[in-house]
Short mmCIF file of N, CA and C in Angstrom, two decimals:
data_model
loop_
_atom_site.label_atom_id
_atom_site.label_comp_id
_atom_site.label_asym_id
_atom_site.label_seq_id
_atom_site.Cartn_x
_atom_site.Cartn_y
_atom_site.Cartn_z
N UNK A 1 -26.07 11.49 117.10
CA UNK A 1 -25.28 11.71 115.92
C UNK A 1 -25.40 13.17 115.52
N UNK A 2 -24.13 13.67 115.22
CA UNK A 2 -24.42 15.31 114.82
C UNK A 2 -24.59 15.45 113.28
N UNK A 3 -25.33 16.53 112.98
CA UNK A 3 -25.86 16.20 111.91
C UNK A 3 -24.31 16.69 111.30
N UNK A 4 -24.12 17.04 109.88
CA UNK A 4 -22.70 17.21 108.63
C UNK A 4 -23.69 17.90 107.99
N UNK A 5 -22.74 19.43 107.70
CA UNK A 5 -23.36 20.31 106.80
C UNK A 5 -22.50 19.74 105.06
N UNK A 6 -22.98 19.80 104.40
CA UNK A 6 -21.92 19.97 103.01
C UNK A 6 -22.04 21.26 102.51
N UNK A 7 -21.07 21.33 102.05
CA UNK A 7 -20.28 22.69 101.18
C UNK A 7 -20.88 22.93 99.44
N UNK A 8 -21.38 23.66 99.18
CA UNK A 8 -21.38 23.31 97.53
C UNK A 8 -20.23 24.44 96.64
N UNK A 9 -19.66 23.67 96.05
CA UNK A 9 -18.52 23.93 95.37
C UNK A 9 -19.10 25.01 94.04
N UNK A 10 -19.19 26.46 94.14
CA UNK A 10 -19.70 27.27 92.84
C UNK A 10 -18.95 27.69 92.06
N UNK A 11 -17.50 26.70 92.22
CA UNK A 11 -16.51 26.96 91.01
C UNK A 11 -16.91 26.59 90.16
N UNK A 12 -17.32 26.43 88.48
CA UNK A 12 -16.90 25.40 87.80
C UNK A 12 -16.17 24.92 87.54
N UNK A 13 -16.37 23.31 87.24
CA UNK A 13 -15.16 22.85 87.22
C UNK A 13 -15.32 22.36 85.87
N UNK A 14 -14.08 21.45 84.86
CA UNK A 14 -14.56 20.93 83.79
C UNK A 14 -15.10 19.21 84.30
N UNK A 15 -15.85 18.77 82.92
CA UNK A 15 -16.39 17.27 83.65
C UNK A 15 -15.00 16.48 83.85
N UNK A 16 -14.26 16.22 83.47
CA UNK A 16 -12.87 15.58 84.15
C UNK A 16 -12.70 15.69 85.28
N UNK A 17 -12.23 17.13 85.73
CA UNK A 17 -11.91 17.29 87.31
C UNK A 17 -13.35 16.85 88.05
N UNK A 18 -14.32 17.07 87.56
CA UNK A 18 -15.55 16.63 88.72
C UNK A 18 -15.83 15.58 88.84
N UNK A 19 -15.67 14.51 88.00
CA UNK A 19 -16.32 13.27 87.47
C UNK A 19 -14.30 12.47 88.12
N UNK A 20 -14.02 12.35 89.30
CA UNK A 20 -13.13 12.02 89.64
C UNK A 20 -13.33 10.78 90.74
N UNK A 21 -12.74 9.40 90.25
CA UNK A 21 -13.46 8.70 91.85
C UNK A 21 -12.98 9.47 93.38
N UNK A 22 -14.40 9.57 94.04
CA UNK A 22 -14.11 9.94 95.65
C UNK A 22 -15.38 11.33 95.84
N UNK A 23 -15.21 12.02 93.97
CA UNK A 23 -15.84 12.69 94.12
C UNK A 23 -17.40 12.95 94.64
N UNK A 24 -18.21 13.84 95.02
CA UNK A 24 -19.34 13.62 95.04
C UNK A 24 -20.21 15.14 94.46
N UNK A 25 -21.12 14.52 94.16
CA UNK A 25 -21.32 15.50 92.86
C UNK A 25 -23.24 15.90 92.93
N UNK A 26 -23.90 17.04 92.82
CA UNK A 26 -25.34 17.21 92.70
C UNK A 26 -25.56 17.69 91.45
N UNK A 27 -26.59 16.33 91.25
CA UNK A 27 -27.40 16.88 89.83
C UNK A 27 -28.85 18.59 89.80
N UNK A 28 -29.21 18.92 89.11
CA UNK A 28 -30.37 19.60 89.56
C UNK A 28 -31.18 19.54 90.16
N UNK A 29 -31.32 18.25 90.43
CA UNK A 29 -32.68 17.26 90.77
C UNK A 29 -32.80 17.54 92.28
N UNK A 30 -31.67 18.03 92.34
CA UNK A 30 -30.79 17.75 93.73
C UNK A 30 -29.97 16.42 94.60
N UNK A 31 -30.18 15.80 94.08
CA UNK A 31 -29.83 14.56 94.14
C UNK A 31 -28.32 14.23 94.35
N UNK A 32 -27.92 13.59 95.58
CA UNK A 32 -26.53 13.50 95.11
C UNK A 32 -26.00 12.19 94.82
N UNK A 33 -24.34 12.37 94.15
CA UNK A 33 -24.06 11.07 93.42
C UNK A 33 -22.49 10.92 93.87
N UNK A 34 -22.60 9.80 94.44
CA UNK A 34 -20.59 9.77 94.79
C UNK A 34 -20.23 8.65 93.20
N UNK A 35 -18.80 9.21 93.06
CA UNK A 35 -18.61 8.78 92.02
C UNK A 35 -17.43 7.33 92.48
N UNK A 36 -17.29 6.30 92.00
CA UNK A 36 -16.81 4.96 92.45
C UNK A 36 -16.37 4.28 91.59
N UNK A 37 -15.23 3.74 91.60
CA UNK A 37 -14.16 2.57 90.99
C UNK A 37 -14.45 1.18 91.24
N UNK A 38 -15.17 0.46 90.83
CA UNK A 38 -15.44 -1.24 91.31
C UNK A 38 -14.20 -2.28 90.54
N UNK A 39 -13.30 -1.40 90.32
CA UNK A 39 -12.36 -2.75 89.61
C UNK A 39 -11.64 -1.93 88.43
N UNK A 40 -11.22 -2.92 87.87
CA UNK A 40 -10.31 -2.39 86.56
C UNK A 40 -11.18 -1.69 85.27
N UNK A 41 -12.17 -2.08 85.39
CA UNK A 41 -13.14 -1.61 84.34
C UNK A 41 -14.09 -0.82 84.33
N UNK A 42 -14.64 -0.75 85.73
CA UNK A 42 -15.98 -0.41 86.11
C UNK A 42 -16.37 0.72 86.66
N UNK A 43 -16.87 1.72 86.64
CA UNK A 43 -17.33 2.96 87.50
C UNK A 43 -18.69 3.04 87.51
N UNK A 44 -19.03 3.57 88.64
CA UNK A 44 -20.72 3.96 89.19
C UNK A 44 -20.88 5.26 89.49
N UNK A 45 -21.77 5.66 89.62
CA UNK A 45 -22.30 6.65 90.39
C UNK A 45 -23.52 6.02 91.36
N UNK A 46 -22.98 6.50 92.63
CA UNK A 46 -24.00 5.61 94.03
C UNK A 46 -25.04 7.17 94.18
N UNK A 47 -26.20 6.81 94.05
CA UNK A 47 -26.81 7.86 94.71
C UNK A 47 -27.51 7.80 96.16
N UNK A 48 -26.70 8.96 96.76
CA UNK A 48 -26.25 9.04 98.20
C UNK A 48 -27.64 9.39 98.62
N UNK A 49 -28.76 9.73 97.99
CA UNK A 49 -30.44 9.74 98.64
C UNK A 49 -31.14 8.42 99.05
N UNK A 50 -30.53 7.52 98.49
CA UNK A 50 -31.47 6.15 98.46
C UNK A 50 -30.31 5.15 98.57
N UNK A 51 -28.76 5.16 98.48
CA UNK A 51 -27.58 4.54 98.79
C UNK A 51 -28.07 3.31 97.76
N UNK A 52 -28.34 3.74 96.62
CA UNK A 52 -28.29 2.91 95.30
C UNK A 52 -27.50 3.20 93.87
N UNK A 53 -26.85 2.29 93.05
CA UNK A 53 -25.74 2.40 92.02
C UNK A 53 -27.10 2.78 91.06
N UNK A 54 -26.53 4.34 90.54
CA UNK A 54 -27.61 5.14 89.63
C UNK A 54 -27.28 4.23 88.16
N UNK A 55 -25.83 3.96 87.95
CA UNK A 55 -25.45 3.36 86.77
C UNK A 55 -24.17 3.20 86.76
N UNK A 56 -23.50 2.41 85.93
CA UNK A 56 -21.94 1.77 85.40
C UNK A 56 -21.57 1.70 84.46
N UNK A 57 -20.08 2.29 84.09
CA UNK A 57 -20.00 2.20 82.92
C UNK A 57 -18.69 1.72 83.09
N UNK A 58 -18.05 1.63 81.39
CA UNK A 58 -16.85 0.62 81.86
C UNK A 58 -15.49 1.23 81.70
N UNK A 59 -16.04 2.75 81.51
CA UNK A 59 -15.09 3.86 81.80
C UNK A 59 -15.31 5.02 82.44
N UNK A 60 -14.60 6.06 82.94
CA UNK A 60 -15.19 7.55 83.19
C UNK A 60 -15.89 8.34 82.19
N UNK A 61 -14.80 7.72 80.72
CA UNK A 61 -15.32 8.92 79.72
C UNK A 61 -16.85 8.69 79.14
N UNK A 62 -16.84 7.35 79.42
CA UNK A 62 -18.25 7.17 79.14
C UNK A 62 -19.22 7.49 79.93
N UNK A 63 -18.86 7.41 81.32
CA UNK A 63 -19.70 7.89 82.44
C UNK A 63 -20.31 9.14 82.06
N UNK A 64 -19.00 10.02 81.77
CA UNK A 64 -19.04 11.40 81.83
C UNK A 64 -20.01 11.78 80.24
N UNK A 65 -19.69 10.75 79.50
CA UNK A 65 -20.39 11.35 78.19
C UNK A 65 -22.01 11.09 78.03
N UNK A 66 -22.77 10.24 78.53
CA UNK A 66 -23.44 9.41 78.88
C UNK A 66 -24.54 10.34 80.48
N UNK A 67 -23.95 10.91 81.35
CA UNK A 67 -24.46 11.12 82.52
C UNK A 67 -23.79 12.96 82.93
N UNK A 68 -22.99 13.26 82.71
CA UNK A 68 -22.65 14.80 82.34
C UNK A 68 -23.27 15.65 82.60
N UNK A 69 -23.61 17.31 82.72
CA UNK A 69 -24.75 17.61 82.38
C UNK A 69 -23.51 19.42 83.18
N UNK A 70 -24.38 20.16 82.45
CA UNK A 70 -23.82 21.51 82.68
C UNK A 70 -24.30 22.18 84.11
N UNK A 71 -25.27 21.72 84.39
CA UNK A 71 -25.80 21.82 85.95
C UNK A 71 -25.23 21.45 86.95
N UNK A 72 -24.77 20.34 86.29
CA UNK A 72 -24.09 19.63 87.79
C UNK A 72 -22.91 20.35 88.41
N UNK A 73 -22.60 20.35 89.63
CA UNK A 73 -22.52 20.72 91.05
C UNK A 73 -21.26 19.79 91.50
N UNK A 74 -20.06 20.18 91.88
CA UNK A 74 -18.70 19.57 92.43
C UNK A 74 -19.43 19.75 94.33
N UNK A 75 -19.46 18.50 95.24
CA UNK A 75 -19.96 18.95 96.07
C UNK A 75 -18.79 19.00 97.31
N UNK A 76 -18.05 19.51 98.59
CA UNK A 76 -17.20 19.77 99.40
C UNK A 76 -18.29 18.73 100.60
N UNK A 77 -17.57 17.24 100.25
CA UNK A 77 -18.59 16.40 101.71
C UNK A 77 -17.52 15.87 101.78
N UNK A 78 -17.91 15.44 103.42
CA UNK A 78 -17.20 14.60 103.97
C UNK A 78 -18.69 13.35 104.26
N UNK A 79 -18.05 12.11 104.42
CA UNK A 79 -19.05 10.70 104.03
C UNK A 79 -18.27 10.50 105.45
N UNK A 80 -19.06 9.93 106.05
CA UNK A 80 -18.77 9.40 107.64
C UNK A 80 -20.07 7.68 107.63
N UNK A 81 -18.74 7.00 107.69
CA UNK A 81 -19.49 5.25 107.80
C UNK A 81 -19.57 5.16 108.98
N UNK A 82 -20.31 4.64 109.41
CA UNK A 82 -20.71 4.13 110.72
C UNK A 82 -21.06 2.22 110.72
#
């Protein structure tokens, strides 16, 4: 398997455009978080270190108001399933 470099995005962006499902996103921690749609109500953030749901909320804006943070990082990945 070849390894996948990712890109880190040093635009800022505002939390709207980043906090977008598909997106994937690094906290300071370094940690990364893909952002996810489970239905009509529901959004997560999966964190892509341990491939566990960090949390859900039952909107973005809450996601975003709730989990946000001025640090955070728009990240340029490509996710390859196997």
């Amino acid at each position: 398997m070849e390894m996948q470099k990712m890109k880190i995005d040093t635009k800022k962006h505002n939390f709207e455009e980043m906090y977008q499902v598909g997106n994937v996103i690094q906290w300071i921690n370094g940690n990364i978080y893909l952002v996810v749609d489970h239905g009509e109500y529901d959004y997560s953030l999966v964190d892509l270190t341990n491939n566990k749901v960090y949390a859900t909320y039952d909107t973005l804006e809450n996601l975003i108001s709730e989990l946000a943070s001025e640090s955070d990082v728009l990240v340029n990945a490509e996710i390859n399933v196997f």
